[in-house]
Amino acid sequence: MPASGTRATAGAPPTRPVPAVPGGTGLATAPRLDIALLVLAVLGIGLSGPLITAIAAPALAIAFWRNALATAALVPAVLLRPALRRELRRAWGNRTLVLSALAGAVLAAHFALWLPSLGMTSVASSVALVTTTPIWTILLLRLRGHRPPAAVWLGVCVAFTGALLLTGVDLTISARALAGDALALAGGMAGAVYVLIGAEVRRTTSTTTYTFLCYSTTAALLLPVCLIAGAGLGGYSGETWLKLLLLTATAQLLGHSLMNRVVRGLGPSVTSTAILLEAPIAALIAAVWLSQRPEPAAYPALAMILAGLALVIRAENGRAPVT
């Protein structure tokens, strides 16, 4: 039966929906479920910075295990659901597999750049800079022809200014902290590419299939890197393994996977911008749990990053959705 308000024409081929614009529809027109899942995702990712700092294992090994354990957790779903097995067979050798593997490679670069920065600078600074992802996402969308409103550019500029102020604070602390800032910023750039590729793959592929292919590629690429770098992959205490499992469950399965779930409806612009909320969440957890209180000058910088987030979301909500 045709949908309300439409008429079916005899002999005419069925109509197909036109894909949404790259920027998505924004939060105002998004399903409540997507918004709720986005909140859970941000909370899960917000725990990653402080938790990684508290794990007694090399940064590269942590990156490998969180992806390897996430892949292992997805295996039962793939084996027990025939629809997923069929989707994986269809993906083999086509564009979905190529893009998912490319996303996995970029995610490996993201982790390899960002995680070491947590041991070089403060959690607040590292997380604030790695969450500049929306800045690079919007710039890349602009190169693809997406024209965001002027207020989006204003929000990006405000957030980026906050990031620059934050790096200035670390410059006064040590050169090592500044190097950590640079790694975190590069990790944020890699994160933008990861979000955009994921948004493209998720237009035609389920979340489970995409994350299974992506995470397994990331783990496969990080394994030789760990071996070459001499990052120990075992011999940890029981407490360390428990923290690795907690990191996998919260930041990887709850955080990254739910981000991949909602990016199809919310679009890469809003989804990546919401990641900026990770900065105050991580800073608060680090202050309470690790006694890492940011320098006084860092607070205005964090406030500017959050103000930029608010401007971007407000501007994206004001756009008329295109379907």
PDB file of C-alpha atoms in Angstrom:
ATOM      1  CA  MET A   1       0.000   0.000   0.000  1.00  0.00           C
ATOM      2  CA  PRO A   2       1.401   3.410  -0.872  1.00  0.00           C
ATOM      3  CA  ALA A   3       2.304   5.769   1.917  1.00  0.00           C
ATOM      4  CA  SER A   4      -0.158   8.397   3.011  1.00  0.00           C
ATOM      5  CA  GLY A   5      -0.287  11.328   0.623  1.00  0.00           C
ATOM      6  CA  THR A   6       1.196   9.414  -2.359  1.00  0.00           C
ATOM      7  CA  ARG A   7      -0.287   7.530  -5.314  1.00  0.00           C
ATOM      8  CA  ALA A   8       1.100   4.387  -6.927  1.00  0.00           C
ATOM      9  CA  THR A   9       1.246   4.411 -10.709  1.00  0.00           C
ATOM     10  CA  ALA A  10       0.418   1.125 -12.420  1.00  0.00           C
ATOM     11  CA  GLY A  11       3.457  -0.406 -14.096  1.00  0.00           C
ATOM     12  CA  ALA A  12       5.814   2.210 -12.660  1.00  0.00           C
ATOM     13  CA  PRO A  13       8.983   1.028 -10.936  1.00  0.00           C
ATOM     14  CA  PRO A  14       9.085   1.461  -7.174  1.00  0.00           C
ATOM     15  CA  THR A  15      10.567   4.729  -6.031  1.00  0.00           C
ATOM     16  CA  ARG A  16      13.713   4.784  -3.960  1.00  0.00           C
ATOM     17  CA  PRO A  17      14.560   7.392  -1.330  1.00  0.00           C
ATOM     18  CA  VAL A  18      17.214   9.901  -2.237  1.00  0.00           C
ATOM     19  CA  PRO A  19      20.167   9.743   0.197  1.00  0.00           C
ATOM     20  CA  ALA A  20      20.382  12.536   2.716  1.00  0.00           C
ATOM     21  CA  VAL A  21      22.853  15.341   2.297  1.00  0.00           C
ATOM     22  CA  PRO A  22      26.319  14.716   3.765  1.00  0.00           C
ATOM     23  CA  GLY A  23      25.741  16.994   6.727  1.00  0.00           C
ATOM     24  CA  GLY A  24      22.754  15.031   8.032  1.00  0.00           C
ATOM     25  CA  THR A  25      19.480  16.387   9.391  1.00  0.00           C
ATOM     26  CA  GLY A  26      20.645  17.726  12.749  1.00  0.00           C
ATOM     27  CA  LEU A  27      19.377  17.021  16.243  1.00  0.00           C
ATOM     28  CA  ALA A  28      16.036  18.816  15.946  1.00  0.00           C
ATOM     29  CA  THR A  29      14.679  16.398  13.332  1.00  0.00           C
ATOM     30  CA  ALA A  30      16.513  13.285  14.532  1.00  0.00           C
ATOM     31  CA  PRO A  31      14.725  10.325  16.130  1.00  0.00           C
ATOM     32  CA  ARG A  32      14.853  10.384  19.926  1.00  0.00           C
ATOM     33  CA  LEU A  33      16.527   6.983  19.916  1.00  0.00           C
ATOM     34  CA  ASP A  34      19.471   8.341  17.899  1.00  0.00           C
ATOM     35  CA  ILE A  35      19.862  11.249  20.322  1.00  0.00           C
ATOM     36  CA  ALA A  36      19.756   8.927  23.350  1.00  0.00           C
ATOM     37  CA  LEU A  37      22.314   6.596  21.758  1.00  0.00           C
ATOM     38  CA  LEU A  38      24.541   9.581  20.934  1.00  0.00           C
ATOM     39  CA  VAL A  39      24.502  10.618  24.597  1.00  0.00           C
ATOM     40  CA  LEU A  40      25.488   7.088  25.665  1.00  0.00           C
ATOM     41  CA  ALA A  41      28.242   7.038  23.050  1.00  0.00           C
ATOM     42  CA  VAL A  42      29.734  10.313  24.267  1.00  0.00           C
ATOM     43  CA  LEU A  43      29.643   9.107  27.879  1.00  0.00           C
ATOM     44  CA  GLY A  44      31.409   5.892  26.883  1.00  0.00           C
ATOM     45  CA  ILE A  45      34.087   7.711  24.898  1.00  0.00           C
ATOM     46  CA  GLY A  46      34.506  10.273  27.680  1.00  0.00           C
ATOM     47  CA  LEU A  47      35.712   7.524  30.008  1.00  0.00           C
ATOM     48  CA  SER A  48      38.438   6.380  27.599  1.00  0.00           C
ATOM     49  CA  GLY A  49      41.068   9.068  28.292  1.00  0.00           C
ATOM     50  CA  PRO A  50      41.204   8.697  32.090  1.00  0.00           C
ATOM     51  CA  LEU A  51      40.847   4.908  31.879  1.00  0.00           C
ATOM     52  CA  ILE A  52      43.697   4.553  29.368  1.00  0.00           C
ATOM     53  CA  THR A  53      45.911   6.664  31.621  1.00  0.00           C
ATOM     54  CA  ALA A  54      45.158   4.308  34.526  1.00  0.00           C
ATOM     55  CA  ILE A  55      45.942   1.109  32.562  1.00  0.00           C
ATOM     56  CA  ALA A  56      49.427  -0.279  33.232  1.00  0.00           C
ATOM     57  CA  ALA A  57      50.149  -1.282  29.626  1.00  0.00           C
ATOM     58  CA  PRO A  58      51.863   0.326  26.601  1.00  0.00           C
ATOM     59  CA  ALA A  59      49.655   2.729  24.647  1.00  0.00           C
ATOM     60  CA  LEU A  60      49.935   0.777  21.382  1.00  0.00           C
ATOM     61  CA  ALA A  61      49.070  -2.467  23.186  1.00  0.00           C
ATOM     62  CA  ILE A  62      45.976  -0.819  24.649  1.00  0.00           C
ATOM     63  CA  ALA A  63      44.934   0.289  21.165  1.00  0.00           C
ATOM     64  CA  PHE A  64      45.406  -3.263  19.841  1.00  0.00           C
ATOM     65  CA  TRP A  65      43.547  -5.015  22.643  1.00  0.00           C
ATOM     66  CA  ARG A  66      40.524  -2.698  22.660  1.00  0.00           C
ATOM     67  CA  ASN A  67      39.964  -3.447  18.964  1.00  0.00           C
ATOM     68  CA  ALA A  68      40.851  -7.141  19.159  1.00  0.00           C
ATOM     69  CA  LEU A  69      38.542  -7.700  22.135  1.00  0.00           C
ATOM     70  CA  ALA A  70      35.745  -5.728  20.442  1.00  0.00           C
ATOM     71  CA  THR A  71      36.118  -7.882  17.326  1.00  0.00           C
ATOM     72  CA  ALA A  72      35.943 -11.037  19.451  1.00  0.00           C
ATOM     73  CA  ALA A  73      32.788  -9.726  21.141  1.00  0.00           C
ATOM     74  CA  LEU A  74      31.131  -9.273  17.727  1.00  0.00           C
ATOM     75  CA  VAL A  75      31.975 -12.771  16.460  1.00  0.00           C
ATOM     76  CA  PRO A  76      28.965 -14.518  18.154  1.00  0.00           C
ATOM     77  CA  ALA A  77      26.543 -12.018  16.590  1.00  0.00           C
ATOM     78  CA  VAL A  78      28.053 -12.637  13.158  1.00  0.00           C
ATOM     79  CA  LEU A  79      27.978 -16.435  13.564  1.00  0.00           C
ATOM     80  CA  LEU A  80      24.464 -16.658  15.014  1.00  0.00           C
ATOM     81  CA  ARG A  81      22.677 -14.271  12.631  1.00  0.00           C
ATOM     82  CA  PRO A  82      22.315 -15.549   9.058  1.00  0.00           C
ATOM     83  CA  ALA A  83      21.507 -12.048   7.779  1.00  0.00           C
ATOM     84  CA  LEU A  84      24.868 -10.781   9.001  1.00  0.00           C
ATOM     85  CA  ARG A  85      26.698 -13.712   7.433  1.00  0.00           C
ATOM     86  CA  ARG A  86      25.001 -12.997   4.103  1.00  0.00           C
ATOM     87  CA  GLU A  87      25.886  -9.318   4.363  1.00  0.00           C
ATOM     88  CA  LEU A  88      29.526 -10.174   5.041  1.00  0.00           C
ATOM     89  CA  ARG A  89      29.626 -12.477   2.018  1.00  0.00           C
ATOM     90  CA  ARG A  90      28.164  -9.729  -0.169  1.00  0.00           C
ATOM     91  CA  ALA A  91      30.698  -7.254   1.195  1.00  0.00           C
ATOM     92  CA  TRP A  92      33.646  -9.466   0.356  1.00  0.00           C
ATOM     93  CA  GLY A  93      35.558  -8.041  -2.579  1.00  0.00           C
ATOM     94  CA  ASN A  94      33.309  -5.012  -3.158  1.00  0.00           C
ATOM     95  CA  ARG A  95      33.252  -1.348  -2.191  1.00  0.00           C
ATOM     96  CA  THR A  96      31.905  -2.006   1.328  1.00  0.00           C
ATOM     97  CA  LEU A  97      34.897  -4.142   2.237  1.00  0.00           C
ATOM     98  CA  VAL A  98      37.366  -1.643   0.775  1.00  0.00           C
ATOM     99  CA  LEU A  99      35.844   1.329   2.610  1.00  0.00           C
ATOM    100  CA  SER A 100      35.472  -0.587   5.896  1.00  0.00           C
ATOM    101  CA  ALA A 101      39.109  -1.674   5.719  1.00  0.00           C
ATOM    102  CA  LEU A 102      40.144   1.902   4.920  1.00  0.00           C
ATOM    103  CA  ALA A 103      38.167   3.118   7.954  1.00  0.00           C
ATOM    104  CA  GLY A 104      39.962   0.500  10.052  1.00  0.00           C
ATOM    105  CA  ALA A 105      43.341   1.757   8.821  1.00  0.00           C
ATOM    106  CA  VAL A 106      42.441   5.346   9.662  1.00  0.00           C
ATOM    107  CA  LEU A 107      41.140   4.277  13.080  1.00  0.00           C
ATOM    108  CA  ALA A 108      44.467   2.512  13.705  1.00  0.00           C
ATOM    109  CA  ALA A 109      46.257   5.774  12.878  1.00  0.00           C
ATOM    110  CA  HIS A 110      43.894   7.662  15.188  1.00  0.00           C
ATOM    111  CA  PHE A 111      44.707   5.388  18.132  1.00  0.00           C
ATOM    112  CA  ALA A 112      48.440   5.190  17.342  1.00  0.00           C
ATOM    113  CA  LEU A 113      48.632   8.994  17.402  1.00  0.00           C
ATOM    114  CA  TRP A 114      46.304   9.806  20.281  1.00  0.00           C
ATOM    115  CA  LEU A 115      46.966   7.145  22.927  1.00  0.00           C
ATOM    116  CA  PRO A 116      50.693   7.958  23.346  1.00  0.00           C
ATOM    117  CA  SER A 117      49.756  11.628  23.827  1.00  0.00           C
ATOM    118  CA  LEU A 118      47.929  10.739  27.057  1.00  0.00           C
ATOM    119  CA  GLY A 119      51.278   9.894  28.639  1.00  0.00           C
ATOM    120  CA  MET A 120      52.898  13.106  27.405  1.00  0.00           C
ATOM    121  CA  THR A 121      50.352  15.762  28.332  1.00  0.00           C
ATOM    122  CA  SER A 122      47.353  16.053  30.631  1.00  0.00           C
ATOM    123  CA  VAL A 123      44.173  14.088  29.980  1.00  0.00           C
ATOM    124  CA  ALA A 124      42.202  17.348  29.640  1.00  0.00           C
ATOM    125  CA  SER A 125      44.545  18.791  26.997  1.00  0.00           C
ATOM    126  CA  SER A 126      44.895  15.527  25.058  1.00  0.00           C
ATOM    127  CA  VAL A 127      41.151  14.882  24.936  1.00  0.00           C
ATOM    128  CA  ALA A 128      40.304  18.510  24.103  1.00  0.00           C
ATOM    129  CA  LEU A 129      42.629  18.415  21.099  1.00  0.00           C
ATOM    130  CA  VAL A 130      41.693  14.968  19.818  1.00  0.00           C
ATOM    131  CA  THR A 131      38.047  16.055  19.922  1.00  0.00           C
ATOM    132  CA  THR A 132      38.724  18.789  17.362  1.00  0.00           C
ATOM    133  CA  THR A 133      37.448  16.096  14.970  1.00  0.00           C
ATOM    134  CA  PRO A 134      34.347  18.167  13.986  1.00  0.00           C
ATOM    135  CA  ILE A 135      36.556  21.012  12.779  1.00  0.00           C
ATOM    136  CA  TRP A 136      38.281  18.747  10.272  1.00  0.00           C
ATOM    137  CA  THR A 137      35.013  16.932   9.472  1.00  0.00           C
ATOM    138  CA  ILE A 138      33.289  20.155   8.455  1.00  0.00           C
ATOM    139  CA  LEU A 139      36.305  21.282   6.425  1.00  0.00           C
ATOM    140  CA  LEU A 140      36.349  17.952   4.578  1.00  0.00           C
ATOM    141  CA  LEU A 141      32.597  18.166   3.992  1.00  0.00           C
ATOM    142  CA  ARG A 142      33.156  21.616   2.493  1.00  0.00           C
ATOM    143  CA  LEU A 143      35.694  20.149   0.078  1.00  0.00           C
ATOM    144  CA  ARG A 144      33.031  17.604  -0.946  1.00  0.00           C
ATOM    145  CA  GLY A 145      30.575  20.394  -1.792  1.00  0.00           C
ATOM    146  CA  HIS A 146      28.594  20.578   1.451  1.00  0.00           C
ATOM    147  CA  ARG A 147      27.968  24.243   2.335  1.00  0.00           C
ATOM    148  CA  PRO A 148      27.428  24.683   6.080  1.00  0.00           C
ATOM    149  CA  PRO A 149      25.774  27.866   7.431  1.00  0.00           C
ATOM    150  CA  ALA A 150      27.956  30.784   8.483  1.00  0.00           C
ATOM    151  CA  ALA A 151      27.203  30.039  12.143  1.00  0.00           C
ATOM    152  CA  VAL A 152      28.819  26.610  11.727  1.00  0.00           C
ATOM    153  CA  TRP A 153      32.036  28.250  10.570  1.00  0.00           C
ATOM    154  CA  LEU A 154      31.825  30.630  13.521  1.00  0.00           C
ATOM    155  CA  GLY A 155      31.468  27.701  15.912  1.00  0.00           C
ATOM    156  CA  VAL A 156      34.409  25.938  14.269  1.00  0.00           C
ATOM    157  CA  CYS A 157      36.570  29.052  14.612  1.00  0.00           C
ATOM    158  CA  VAL A 158      35.619  29.479  18.284  1.00  0.00           C
ATOM    159  CA  ALA A 159      36.370  25.823  19.044  1.00  0.00           C
ATOM    160  CA  PHE A 160      39.667  25.932  17.167  1.00  0.00           C
ATOM    161  CA  THR A 161      40.680  29.105  19.013  1.00  0.00           C
ATOM    162  CA  GLY A 162      40.034  27.270  22.268  1.00  0.00           C
ATOM    163  CA  ALA A 163      42.244  24.423  21.053  1.00  0.00           C
ATOM    164  CA  LEU A 164      45.039  26.875  20.215  1.00  0.00           C
ATOM    165  CA  LEU A 165      44.738  28.477  23.649  1.00  0.00           C
ATOM    166  CA  LEU A 166      44.997  25.052  25.230  1.00  0.00           C
ATOM    167  CA  THR A 167      48.196  24.235  23.333  1.00  0.00           C
ATOM    168  CA  GLY A 168      49.563  27.619  24.440  1.00  0.00           C
ATOM    169  CA  VAL A 169      48.995  26.575  28.041  1.00  0.00           C
ATOM    170  CA  ASP A 170      50.974  23.371  27.482  1.00  0.00           C
ATOM    171  CA  LEU A 171      53.752  25.304  25.730  1.00  0.00           C
ATOM    172  CA  THR A 172      54.383  27.074  29.031  1.00  0.00           C
ATOM    173  CA  ILE A 173      54.602  23.711  30.814  1.00  0.00           C
ATOM    174  CA  SER A 174      57.042  21.651  28.705  1.00  0.00           C
ATOM    175  CA  ALA A 175      58.076  20.739  25.172  1.00  0.00           C
ATOM    176  CA  ARG A 176      56.971  17.148  25.880  1.00  0.00           C
ATOM    177  CA  ALA A 177      53.455  18.333  26.668  1.00  0.00           C
ATOM    178  CA  LEU A 178      53.415  20.332  23.423  1.00  0.00           C
ATOM    179  CA  ALA A 179      54.514  17.232  21.476  1.00  0.00           C
ATOM    180  CA  GLY A 180      51.671  15.326  23.108  1.00  0.00           C
ATOM    181  CA  ASP A 181      49.296  18.082  22.013  1.00  0.00           C
ATOM    182  CA  ALA A 182      50.523  17.720  18.425  1.00  0.00           C
ATOM    183  CA  LEU A 183      49.909  13.962  18.481  1.00  0.00           C
ATOM    184  CA  ALA A 184      46.408  14.470  19.896  1.00  0.00           C
ATOM    185  CA  LEU A 185      45.607  17.076  17.231  1.00  0.00           C
ATOM    186  CA  ALA A 186      46.771  14.713  14.484  1.00  0.00           C
ATOM    187  CA  GLY A 187      44.610  12.012  16.055  1.00  0.00           C
ATOM    188  CA  GLY A 188      41.638  14.352  15.786  1.00  0.00           C
ATOM    189  CA  MET A 189      42.322  14.817  12.062  1.00  0.00           C
ATOM    190  CA  ALA A 190      42.425  11.051  11.556  1.00  0.00           C
ATOM    191  CA  GLY A 191      39.172  10.802  13.517  1.00  0.00           C
ATOM    192  CA  ALA A 192      37.448  13.116  11.045  1.00  0.00           C
ATOM    193  CA  VAL A 193      38.366  10.885   8.109  1.00  0.00           C
ATOM    194  CA  TYR A 194      37.159   7.859  10.097  1.00  0.00           C
ATOM    195  CA  VAL A 195      33.761   9.504  10.779  1.00  0.00           C
ATOM    196  CA  LEU A 196      33.248  10.473   7.127  1.00  0.00           C
ATOM    197  CA  ILE A 197      34.125   7.016   5.804  1.00  0.00           C
ATOM    198  CA  GLY A 198      31.844   5.443   8.390  1.00  0.00           C
ATOM    199  CA  ALA A 199      28.968   7.704   7.352  1.00  0.00           C
ATOM    200  CA  GLU A 200      29.434   6.584   3.740  1.00  0.00           C
ATOM    201  CA  VAL A 201      29.583   2.864   4.558  1.00  0.00           C
ATOM    202  CA  ARG A 202      26.632   3.034   6.940  1.00  0.00           C
ATOM    203  CA  ARG A 203      24.342   4.245   4.145  1.00  0.00           C
ATOM    204  CA  THR A 204      24.194   0.664   2.840  1.00  0.00           C
ATOM    205  CA  THR A 205      25.679  -1.516   5.595  1.00  0.00           C
ATOM    206  CA  SER A 206      24.530  -2.521   9.074  1.00  0.00           C
ATOM    207  CA  THR A 207      26.380  -1.274  12.144  1.00  0.00           C
ATOM    208  CA  THR A 208      27.515  -4.762  13.194  1.00  0.00           C
ATOM    209  CA  THR A 209      28.941  -5.682   9.801  1.00  0.00           C
ATOM    210  CA  TYR A 210      30.746  -2.369   9.443  1.00  0.00           C
ATOM    211  CA  THR A 211      32.216  -2.361  12.958  1.00  0.00           C
ATOM    212  CA  PHE A 212      33.277  -6.019  12.651  1.00  0.00           C
ATOM    213  CA  LEU A 213      35.193  -5.304   9.444  1.00  0.00           C
ATOM    214  CA  CYS A 214      36.570  -2.020  10.750  1.00  0.00           C
ATOM    215  CA  TYR A 215      37.724  -3.181  14.185  1.00  0.00           C
ATOM    216  CA  SER A 216      39.258  -6.401  12.855  1.00  0.00           C
ATOM    217  CA  THR A 217      41.261  -4.386  10.303  1.00  0.00           C
ATOM    218  CA  THR A 218      42.420  -1.988  13.021  1.00  0.00           C
ATOM    219  CA  ALA A 219      43.553  -4.852  15.252  1.00  0.00           C
ATOM    220  CA  ALA A 220      45.308  -6.616  12.361  1.00  0.00           C
ATOM    221  CA  LEU A 221      47.244  -3.457  11.484  1.00  0.00           C
ATOM    222  CA  LEU A 222      48.160  -2.585  15.071  1.00  0.00           C
ATOM    223  CA  LEU A 223      49.485  -6.078  15.869  1.00  0.00           C
ATOM    224  CA  PRO A 224      52.664  -5.823  13.748  1.00  0.00           C
ATOM    225  CA  VAL A 225      53.141  -2.229  14.897  1.00  0.00           C
ATOM    226  CA  CYS A 226      53.129  -3.416  18.513  1.00  0.00           C
ATOM    227  CA  LEU A 227      55.585  -6.227  17.724  1.00  0.00           C
ATOM    228  CA  ILE A 228      57.961  -3.909  15.857  1.00  0.00           C
ATOM    229  CA  ALA A 229      57.766  -1.231  18.561  1.00  0.00           C
ATOM    230  CA  GLY A 230      58.314  -3.800  21.315  1.00  0.00           C
ATOM    231  CA  ALA A 231      55.011  -3.004  23.039  1.00  0.00           C
ATOM    232  CA  GLY A 232      54.330  -5.923  25.370  1.00  0.00           C
ATOM    233  CA  LEU A 233      50.997  -7.612  24.613  1.00  0.00           C
ATOM    234  CA  GLY A 234      50.832  -9.809  27.704  1.00  0.00           C
ATOM    235  CA  GLY A 235      52.076 -10.439  31.213  1.00  0.00           C
ATOM    236  CA  TYR A 236      49.575  -7.967  32.682  1.00  0.00           C
ATOM    237  CA  SER A 237      47.990  -8.174  36.095  1.00  0.00           C
ATOM    238  CA  GLY A 238      44.370  -9.217  36.542  1.00  0.00           C
ATOM    239  CA  GLU A 239      43.474  -5.602  37.319  1.00  0.00           C
ATOM    240  CA  THR A 240      44.963  -4.448  34.005  1.00  0.00           C
ATOM    241  CA  TRP A 241      42.964  -7.032  32.054  1.00  0.00           C
ATOM    242  CA  LEU A 242      39.793  -5.959  33.833  1.00  0.00           C
ATOM    243  CA  LYS A 243      40.471  -2.335  32.894  1.00  0.00           C
ATOM    244  CA  LEU A 244      41.090  -3.388  29.269  1.00  0.00           C
ATOM    245  CA  LEU A 245      37.753  -5.205  29.263  1.00  0.00           C
ATOM    246  CA  LEU A 246      36.051  -2.154  30.764  1.00  0.00           C
ATOM    247  CA  LEU A 247      37.666   0.086  28.140  1.00  0.00           C
ATOM    248  CA  THR A 248      36.481  -2.221  25.366  1.00  0.00           C
ATOM    249  CA  ALA A 249      32.927  -2.363  26.707  1.00  0.00           C
ATOM    250  CA  THR A 250      32.565   1.377  27.299  1.00  0.00           C
ATOM    251  CA  ALA A 251      34.747   3.339  24.873  1.00  0.00           C
ATOM    252  CA  GLN A 252      34.840   0.831  21.995  1.00  0.00           C
ATOM    253  CA  LEU A 253      31.540  -1.098  21.951  1.00  0.00           C
ATOM    254  CA  LEU A 254      29.373   1.521  23.676  1.00  0.00           C
ATOM    255  CA  GLY A 255      31.226   4.584  22.363  1.00  0.00           C
ATOM    256  CA  HIS A 256      32.574   4.007  18.859  1.00  0.00           C
ATOM    257  CA  SER A 257      29.957   1.436  17.855  1.00  0.00           C
ATOM    258  CA  LEU A 258      27.028   3.644  18.863  1.00  0.00           C
ATOM    259  CA  MET A 259      28.644   6.564  17.029  1.00  0.00           C
ATOM    260  CA  ASN A 260      28.705   4.365  13.925  1.00  0.00           C
ATOM    261  CA  ARG A 261      25.066   3.485  14.606  1.00  0.00           C
ATOM    262  CA  VAL A 262      23.748   7.071  14.766  1.00  0.00           C
ATOM    263  CA  VAL A 263      25.952   8.678  12.091  1.00  0.00           C
ATOM    264  CA  ARG A 264      23.566   7.392   9.422  1.00  0.00           C
ATOM    265  CA  GLY A 265      20.681   9.446  10.805  1.00  0.00           C
ATOM    266  CA  LEU A 266      22.416  12.405  12.405  1.00  0.00           C
ATOM    267  CA  GLY A 267      25.116  12.847   9.778  1.00  0.00           C
ATOM    268  CA  PRO A 268      28.883  13.209  10.262  1.00  0.00           C
ATOM    269  CA  SER A 269      28.740  16.928  11.091  1.00  0.00           C
ATOM    270  CA  VAL A 270      26.537  16.686  14.197  1.00  0.00           C
ATOM    271  CA  THR A 271      27.905  13.292  15.259  1.00  0.00           C
ATOM    272  CA  SER A 272      31.518  14.437  15.210  1.00  0.00           C
ATOM    273  CA  THR A 273      30.654  17.752  16.854  1.00  0.00           C
ATOM    274  CA  ALA A 274      29.049  15.930  19.784  1.00  0.00           C
ATOM    275  CA  ILE A 275      32.431  14.299  20.416  1.00  0.00           C
ATOM    276  CA  LEU A 276      33.576  17.667  21.802  1.00  0.00           C
ATOM    277  CA  LEU A 277      31.568  16.815  24.926  1.00  0.00           C
ATOM    278  CA  GLU A 278      34.210  14.194  25.618  1.00  0.00           C
ATOM    279  CA  ALA A 279      36.598  16.960  26.747  1.00  0.00           C
ATOM    280  CA  PRO A 280      34.720  18.178  29.853  1.00  0.00           C
ATOM    281  CA  ILE A 281      33.624  14.636  30.730  1.00  0.00           C
ATOM    282  CA  ALA A 282      37.201  13.335  30.584  1.00  0.00           C
ATOM    283  CA  ALA A 283      38.537  16.378  32.441  1.00  0.00           C
ATOM    284  CA  LEU A 284      36.011  15.885  35.249  1.00  0.00           C
ATOM    285  CA  ILE A 285      36.750  12.159  35.571  1.00  0.00           C
ATOM    286  CA  ALA A 286      40.526  12.782  35.500  1.00  0.00           C
ATOM    287  CA  ALA A 287      40.227  15.468  38.179  1.00  0.00           C
ATOM    288  CA  VAL A 288      38.233  13.200  40.528  1.00  0.00           C
ATOM    289  CA  TRP A 289      39.869   9.839  39.775  1.00  0.00           C
ATOM    290  CA  LEU A 290      43.462  10.726  38.822  1.00  0.00           C
ATOM    291  CA  SER A 291      43.789  14.092  40.622  1.00  0.00           C
ATOM    292  CA  GLN A 292      44.750  15.685  37.285  1.00  0.00           C
ATOM    293  CA  ARG A 293      43.379  19.184  37.635  1.00  0.00           C
ATOM    294  CA  PRO A 294      43.928  21.364  34.551  1.00  0.00           C
ATOM    295  CA  GLU A 295      45.977  24.548  34.748  1.00  0.00           C
ATOM    296  CA  PRO A 296      43.775  27.586  35.564  1.00  0.00           C
ATOM    297  CA  ALA A 297      44.357  29.010  32.075  1.00  0.00           C
ATOM    298  CA  ALA A 298      42.969  25.801  30.527  1.00  0.00           C
ATOM    299  CA  TYR A 299      39.444  26.413  31.772  1.00  0.00           C
ATOM    300  CA  PRO A 300      38.698  29.347  29.393  1.00  0.00           C
ATOM    301  CA  ALA A 301      40.052  27.238  26.524  1.00  0.00           C
ATOM    302  CA  LEU A 302      37.752  24.326  27.405  1.00  0.00           C
ATOM    303  CA  ALA A 303      34.844  26.782  27.677  1.00  0.00           C
ATOM    304  CA  MET A 304      35.582  28.099  24.163  1.00  0.00           C
ATOM    305  CA  ILE A 305      35.638  24.572  22.746  1.00  0.00           C
ATOM    306  CA  LEU A 306      32.227  23.888  24.302  1.00  0.00           C
ATOM    307  CA  ALA A 307      30.885  27.236  23.050  1.00  0.00           C
ATOM    308  CA  GLY A 308      31.957  26.295  19.542  1.00  0.00           C
ATOM    309  CA  LEU A 309      30.127  22.990  19.945  1.00  0.00           C
ATOM    310  CA  ALA A 310      26.933  24.807  20.946  1.00  0.00           C
ATOM    311  CA  LEU A 311      27.140  27.124  17.934  1.00  0.00           C
ATOM    312  CA  VAL A 312      27.630  24.273  15.473  1.00  0.00           C
ATOM    313  CA  ILE A 313      24.729  22.198  16.845  1.00  0.00           C
ATOM    314  CA  ARG A 314      22.448  25.247  16.946  1.00  0.00           C
ATOM    315  CA  ALA A 315      23.280  26.130  13.346  1.00  0.00           C
ATOM    316  CA  GLU A 316      22.835  22.533  12.122  1.00  0.00           C
ATOM    317  CA  ASN A 317      19.450  22.323  13.870  1.00  0.00           C
ATOM    318  CA  GLY A 318      18.293  25.467  12.076  1.00  0.00           C
ATOM    319  CA  ARG A 319      18.872  23.964   8.640  1.00  0.00           C
ATOM    320  CA  ALA A 320      15.949  22.539   6.717  1.00  0.00           C
ATOM    321  CA  PRO A 321      16.478  18.778   6.306  1.00  0.00           C
ATOM    322  CA  VAL A 322      16.924  17.541   2.739  1.00  0.00           C
ATOM    323  CA  THR A 323      15.691  14.047   1.909  1.00  0.00           C
TER     324      THR A 323
END
